[in-house]
PDB file of C-alpha atoms in Angstrom:
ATOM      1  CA  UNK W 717     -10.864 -30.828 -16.063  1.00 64.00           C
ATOM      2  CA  UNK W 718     -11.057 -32.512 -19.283  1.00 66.00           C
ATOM      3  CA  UNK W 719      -8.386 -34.462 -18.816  1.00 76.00           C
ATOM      4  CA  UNK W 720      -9.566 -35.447 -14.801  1.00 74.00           C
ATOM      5  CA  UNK W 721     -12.402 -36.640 -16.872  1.00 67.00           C
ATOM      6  CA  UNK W 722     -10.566 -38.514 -19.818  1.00 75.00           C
ATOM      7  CA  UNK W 723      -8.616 -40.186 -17.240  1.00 77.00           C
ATOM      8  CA  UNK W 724     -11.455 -41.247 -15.376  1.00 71.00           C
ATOM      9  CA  UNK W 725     -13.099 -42.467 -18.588  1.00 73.00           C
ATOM     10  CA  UNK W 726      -9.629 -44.654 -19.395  1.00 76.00           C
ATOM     11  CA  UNK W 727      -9.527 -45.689 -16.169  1.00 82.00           C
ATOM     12  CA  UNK W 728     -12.765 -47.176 -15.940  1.00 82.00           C
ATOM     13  CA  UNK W 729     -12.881 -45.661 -11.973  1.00 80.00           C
ATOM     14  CA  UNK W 730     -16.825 -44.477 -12.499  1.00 81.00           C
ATOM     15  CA  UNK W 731     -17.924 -48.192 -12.922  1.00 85.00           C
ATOM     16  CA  UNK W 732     -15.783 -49.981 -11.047  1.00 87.00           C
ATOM     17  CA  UNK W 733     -16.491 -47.460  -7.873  1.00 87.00           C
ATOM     18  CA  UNK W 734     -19.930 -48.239  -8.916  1.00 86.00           C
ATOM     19  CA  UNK W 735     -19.697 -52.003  -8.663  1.00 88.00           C
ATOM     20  CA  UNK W 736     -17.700 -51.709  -5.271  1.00 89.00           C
ATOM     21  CA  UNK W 737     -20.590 -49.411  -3.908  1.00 88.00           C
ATOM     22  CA  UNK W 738     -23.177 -52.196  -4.891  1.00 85.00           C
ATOM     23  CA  UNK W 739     -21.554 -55.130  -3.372  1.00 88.00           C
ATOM     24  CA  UNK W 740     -21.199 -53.531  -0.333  1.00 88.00           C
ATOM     25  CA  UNK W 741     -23.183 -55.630   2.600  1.00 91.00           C
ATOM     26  CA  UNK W 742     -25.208 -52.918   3.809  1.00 93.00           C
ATOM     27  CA  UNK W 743     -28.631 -50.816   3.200  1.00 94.00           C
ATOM     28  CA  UNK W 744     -28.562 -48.361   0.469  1.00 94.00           C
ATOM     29  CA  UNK W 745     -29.819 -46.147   2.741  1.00 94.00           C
ATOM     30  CA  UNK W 746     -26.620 -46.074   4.709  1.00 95.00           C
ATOM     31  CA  UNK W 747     -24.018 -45.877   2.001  1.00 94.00           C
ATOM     32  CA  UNK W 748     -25.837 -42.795   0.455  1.00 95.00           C
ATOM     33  CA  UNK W 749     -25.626 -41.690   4.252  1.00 95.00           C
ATOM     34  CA  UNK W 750     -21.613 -42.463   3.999  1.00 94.00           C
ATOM     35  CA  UNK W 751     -21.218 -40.727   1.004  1.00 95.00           C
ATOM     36  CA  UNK W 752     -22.665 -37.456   2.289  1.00 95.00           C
ATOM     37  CA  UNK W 753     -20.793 -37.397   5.688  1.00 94.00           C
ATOM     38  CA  UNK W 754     -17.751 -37.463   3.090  1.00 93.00           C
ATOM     39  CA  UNK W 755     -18.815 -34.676   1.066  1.00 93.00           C
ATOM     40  CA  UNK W 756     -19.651 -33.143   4.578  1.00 91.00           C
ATOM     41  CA  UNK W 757     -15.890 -33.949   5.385  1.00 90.00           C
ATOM     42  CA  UNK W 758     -14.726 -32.816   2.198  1.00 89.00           C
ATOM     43  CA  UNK W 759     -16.269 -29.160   2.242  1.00 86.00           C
ATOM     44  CA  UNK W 760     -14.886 -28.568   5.545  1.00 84.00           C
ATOM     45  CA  UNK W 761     -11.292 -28.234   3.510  1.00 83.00           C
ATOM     46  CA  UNK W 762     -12.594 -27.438  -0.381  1.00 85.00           C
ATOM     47  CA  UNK W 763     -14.785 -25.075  -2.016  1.00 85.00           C
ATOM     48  CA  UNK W 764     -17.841 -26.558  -3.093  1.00 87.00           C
ATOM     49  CA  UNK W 765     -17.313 -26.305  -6.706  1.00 88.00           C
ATOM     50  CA  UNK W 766     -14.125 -28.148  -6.643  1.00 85.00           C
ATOM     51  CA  UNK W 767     -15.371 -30.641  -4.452  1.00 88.00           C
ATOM     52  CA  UNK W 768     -18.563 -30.976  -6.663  1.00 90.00           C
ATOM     53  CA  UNK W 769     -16.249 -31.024  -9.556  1.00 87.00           C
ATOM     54  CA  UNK W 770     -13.720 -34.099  -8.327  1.00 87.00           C
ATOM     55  CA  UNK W 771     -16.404 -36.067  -6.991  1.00 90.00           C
ATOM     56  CA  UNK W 772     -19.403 -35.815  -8.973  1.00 92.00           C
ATOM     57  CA  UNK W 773     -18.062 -37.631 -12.080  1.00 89.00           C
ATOM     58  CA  UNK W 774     -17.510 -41.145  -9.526  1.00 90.00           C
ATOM     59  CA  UNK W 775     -20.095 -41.053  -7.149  1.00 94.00           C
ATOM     60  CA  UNK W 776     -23.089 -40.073  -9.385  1.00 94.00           C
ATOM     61  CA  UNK W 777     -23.109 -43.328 -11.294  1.00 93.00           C
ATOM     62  CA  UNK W 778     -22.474 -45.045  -7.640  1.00 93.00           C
ATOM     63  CA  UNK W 779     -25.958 -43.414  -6.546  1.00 95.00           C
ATOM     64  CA  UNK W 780     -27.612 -44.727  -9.642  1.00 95.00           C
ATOM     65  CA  UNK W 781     -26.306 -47.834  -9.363  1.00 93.00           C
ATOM     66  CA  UNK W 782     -27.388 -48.246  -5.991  1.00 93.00           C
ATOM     67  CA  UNK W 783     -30.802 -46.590  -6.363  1.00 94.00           C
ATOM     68  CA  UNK W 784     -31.428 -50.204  -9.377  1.00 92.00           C
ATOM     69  CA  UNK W 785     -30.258 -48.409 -12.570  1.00 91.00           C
ATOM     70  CA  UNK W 786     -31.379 -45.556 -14.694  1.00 92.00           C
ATOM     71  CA  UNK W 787     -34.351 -47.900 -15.877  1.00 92.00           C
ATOM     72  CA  UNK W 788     -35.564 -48.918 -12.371  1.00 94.00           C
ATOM     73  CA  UNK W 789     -39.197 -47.649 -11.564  1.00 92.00           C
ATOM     74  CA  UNK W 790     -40.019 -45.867  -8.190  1.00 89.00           C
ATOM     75  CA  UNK W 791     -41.387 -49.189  -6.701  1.00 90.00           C
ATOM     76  CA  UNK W 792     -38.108 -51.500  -7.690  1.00 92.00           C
ATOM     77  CA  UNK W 793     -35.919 -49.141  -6.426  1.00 93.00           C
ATOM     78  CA  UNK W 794     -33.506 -48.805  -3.059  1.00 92.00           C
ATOM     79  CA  UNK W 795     -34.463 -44.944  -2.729  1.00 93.00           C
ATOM     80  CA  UNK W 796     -38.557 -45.345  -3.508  1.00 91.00           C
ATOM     81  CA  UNK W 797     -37.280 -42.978  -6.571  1.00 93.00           C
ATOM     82  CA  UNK W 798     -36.987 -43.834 -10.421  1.00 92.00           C
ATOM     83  CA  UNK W 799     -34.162 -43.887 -12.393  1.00 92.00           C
ATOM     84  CA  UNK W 800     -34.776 -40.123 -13.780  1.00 91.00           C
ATOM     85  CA  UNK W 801     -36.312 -39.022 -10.280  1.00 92.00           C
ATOM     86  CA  UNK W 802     -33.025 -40.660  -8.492  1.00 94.00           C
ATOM     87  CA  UNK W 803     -30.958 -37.899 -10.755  1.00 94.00           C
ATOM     88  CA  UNK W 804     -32.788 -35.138  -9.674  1.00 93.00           C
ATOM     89  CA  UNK W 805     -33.125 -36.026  -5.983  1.00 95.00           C
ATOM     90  CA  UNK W 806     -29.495 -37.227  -5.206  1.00 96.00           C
ATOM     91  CA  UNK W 807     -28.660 -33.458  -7.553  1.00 95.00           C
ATOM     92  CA  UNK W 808     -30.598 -31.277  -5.089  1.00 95.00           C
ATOM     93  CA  UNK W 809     -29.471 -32.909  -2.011  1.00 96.00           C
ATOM     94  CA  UNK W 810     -25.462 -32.632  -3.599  1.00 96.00           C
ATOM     95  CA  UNK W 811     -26.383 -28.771  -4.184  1.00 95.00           C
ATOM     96  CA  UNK W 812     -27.538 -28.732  -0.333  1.00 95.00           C
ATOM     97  CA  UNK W 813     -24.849 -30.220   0.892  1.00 95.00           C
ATOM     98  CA  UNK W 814     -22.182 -27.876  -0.905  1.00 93.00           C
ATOM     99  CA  UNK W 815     -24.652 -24.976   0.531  1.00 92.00           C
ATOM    100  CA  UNK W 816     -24.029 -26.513   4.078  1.00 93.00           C
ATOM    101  CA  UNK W 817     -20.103 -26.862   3.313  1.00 90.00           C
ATOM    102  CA  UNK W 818     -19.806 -22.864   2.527  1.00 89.00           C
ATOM    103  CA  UNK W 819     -21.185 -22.032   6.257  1.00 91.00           C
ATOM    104  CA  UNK W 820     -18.884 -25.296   7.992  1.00 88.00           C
ATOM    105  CA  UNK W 821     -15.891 -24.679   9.288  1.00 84.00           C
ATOM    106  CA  UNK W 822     -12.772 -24.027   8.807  1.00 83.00           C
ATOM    107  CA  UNK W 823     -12.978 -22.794   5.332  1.00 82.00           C
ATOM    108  CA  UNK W 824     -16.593 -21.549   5.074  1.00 85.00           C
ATOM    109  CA  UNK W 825     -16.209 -19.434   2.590  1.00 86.00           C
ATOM    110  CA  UNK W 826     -19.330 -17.453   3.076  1.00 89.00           C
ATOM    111  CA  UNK W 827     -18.535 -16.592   6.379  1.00 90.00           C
ATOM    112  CA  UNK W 828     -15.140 -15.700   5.362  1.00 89.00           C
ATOM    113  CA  UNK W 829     -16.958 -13.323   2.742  1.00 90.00           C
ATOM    114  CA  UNK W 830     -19.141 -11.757   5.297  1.00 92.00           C
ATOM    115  CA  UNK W 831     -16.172 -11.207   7.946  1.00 92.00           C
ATOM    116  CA  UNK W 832     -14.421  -9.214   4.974  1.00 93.00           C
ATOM    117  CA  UNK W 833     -17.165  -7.143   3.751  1.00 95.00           C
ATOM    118  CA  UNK W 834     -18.134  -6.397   7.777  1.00 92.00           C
ATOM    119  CA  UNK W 835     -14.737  -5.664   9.744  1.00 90.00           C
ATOM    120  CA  UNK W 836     -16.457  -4.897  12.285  1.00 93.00           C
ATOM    121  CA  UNK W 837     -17.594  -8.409  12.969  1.00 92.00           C
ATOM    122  CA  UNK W 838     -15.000 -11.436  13.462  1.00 93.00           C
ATOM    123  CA  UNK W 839     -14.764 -14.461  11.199  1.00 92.00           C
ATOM    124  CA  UNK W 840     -16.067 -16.223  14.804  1.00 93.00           C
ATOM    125  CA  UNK W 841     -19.325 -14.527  15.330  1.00 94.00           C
ATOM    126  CA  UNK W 842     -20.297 -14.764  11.660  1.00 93.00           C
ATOM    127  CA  UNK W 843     -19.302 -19.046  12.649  1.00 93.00           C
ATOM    128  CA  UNK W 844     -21.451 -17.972  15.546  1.00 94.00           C
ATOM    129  CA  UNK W 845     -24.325 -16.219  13.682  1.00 94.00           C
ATOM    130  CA  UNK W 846     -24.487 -18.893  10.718  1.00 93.00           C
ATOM    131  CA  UNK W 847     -24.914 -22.048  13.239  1.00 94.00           C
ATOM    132  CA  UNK W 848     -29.224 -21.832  12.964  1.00 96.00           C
ATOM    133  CA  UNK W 849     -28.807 -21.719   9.196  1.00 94.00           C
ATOM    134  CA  UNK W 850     -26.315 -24.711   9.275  1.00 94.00           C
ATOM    135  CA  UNK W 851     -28.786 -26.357  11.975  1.00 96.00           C
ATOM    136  CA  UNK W 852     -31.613 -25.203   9.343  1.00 96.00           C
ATOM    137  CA  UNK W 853     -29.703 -26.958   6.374  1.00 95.00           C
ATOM    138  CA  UNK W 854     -28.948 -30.305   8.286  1.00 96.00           C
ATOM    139  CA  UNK W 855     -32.449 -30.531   8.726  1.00 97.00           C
ATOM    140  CA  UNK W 856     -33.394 -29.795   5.256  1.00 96.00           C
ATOM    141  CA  UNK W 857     -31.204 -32.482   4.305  1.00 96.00           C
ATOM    142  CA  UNK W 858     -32.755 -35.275   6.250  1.00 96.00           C
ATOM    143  CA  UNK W 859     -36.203 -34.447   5.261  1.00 96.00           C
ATOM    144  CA  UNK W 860     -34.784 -34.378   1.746  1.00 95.00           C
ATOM    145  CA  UNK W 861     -33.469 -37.993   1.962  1.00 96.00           C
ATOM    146  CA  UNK W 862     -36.680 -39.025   4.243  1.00 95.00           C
ATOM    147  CA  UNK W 863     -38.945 -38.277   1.552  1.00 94.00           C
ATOM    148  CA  UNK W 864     -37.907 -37.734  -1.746  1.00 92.00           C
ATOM    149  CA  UNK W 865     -41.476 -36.867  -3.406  1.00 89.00           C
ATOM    150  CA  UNK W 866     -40.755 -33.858  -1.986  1.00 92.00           C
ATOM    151  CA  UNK W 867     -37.965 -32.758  -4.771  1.00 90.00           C
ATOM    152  CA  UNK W 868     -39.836 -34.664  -7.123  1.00 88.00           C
ATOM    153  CA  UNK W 869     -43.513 -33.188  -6.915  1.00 89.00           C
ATOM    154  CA  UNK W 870     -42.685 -29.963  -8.997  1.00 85.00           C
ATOM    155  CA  UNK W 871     -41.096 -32.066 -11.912  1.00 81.00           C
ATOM    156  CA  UNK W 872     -43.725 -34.840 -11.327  1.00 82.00           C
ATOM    157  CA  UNK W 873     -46.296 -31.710 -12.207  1.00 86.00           C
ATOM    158  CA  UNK W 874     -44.116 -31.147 -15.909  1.00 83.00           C
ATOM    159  CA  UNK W 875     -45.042 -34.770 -16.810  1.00 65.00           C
TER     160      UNK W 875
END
């Protein structure tokens, strides 16, 4: 991992993925929408860690980027986030979306877990079983990236 991440750093990929992200001609809105279908696509064929783990380090400063910096207040930025509060936000929806990948086929690995602990049951009916939680976690998503004050009201409470 280190050296994934030296090699990124050398490379310069993080800022120049950044700068490719930004001068894209569309709504930030949609590219953040882009970006999670891919990690969508992604955890159908990784485990979320990895795929958190490869991805993170290049599309995090993308997000920022796209959001009007780390310094951008709530009202100047693409998201209706700050800087700080664009962090937190795009982290819990990243975490929600690795959640949905462990239930999404073909290499849900919870289900697979379940199916092994229960032979009894097939790997298809725990698919079949974990569809209202996937339904459940799309929608949780969308009202995530709707409105935002909603991860941020518990840290807005800290100060």
């Amino acid at each position: 991992m280190l050296l994934y991440v030296r090699f990124l750093g050398f490379a310069d990929l993080p800022s120049a993925f950044s700068d490719w992200i930004t001068a894209l001609d569309q709504p930030p809105m949609l590219t953040l929408l882009l970006i999670l279908l891919a990690y969508a696509v992604l955890g159908m064929f990784m485990d979320a860690i990895g795929m958190l783990l490869l991805t993170l380090p290049v599309v995090y400063p993308a997000v920022i980027a796209l959001n009007g910096g780390e310094g951008v207040a709530a009202a100047d930025s693409a998201f209706g986030v700050s800087g700080v509060g664009c962090a937190i936000w795009f982290g819990i929806i990243v975490v929600k979306m690795a959640e949905l990948c462990l239930i999404t086929p073909p290499i849900g690995l919870n289900c697979f877990v379940v199916a092994g602990v229960r032979k009894d049951i097939s790997v298809q009916d725990v698919f079949r079983g974990a569809t209202p939680f996937f339904v459940a976690d799309v929608i949780t998503i969308g009202v995530l990236i709707a409105f935002p004050s909603i991860v941020l009201w518990l840290p807005s409470l800290i100060g």
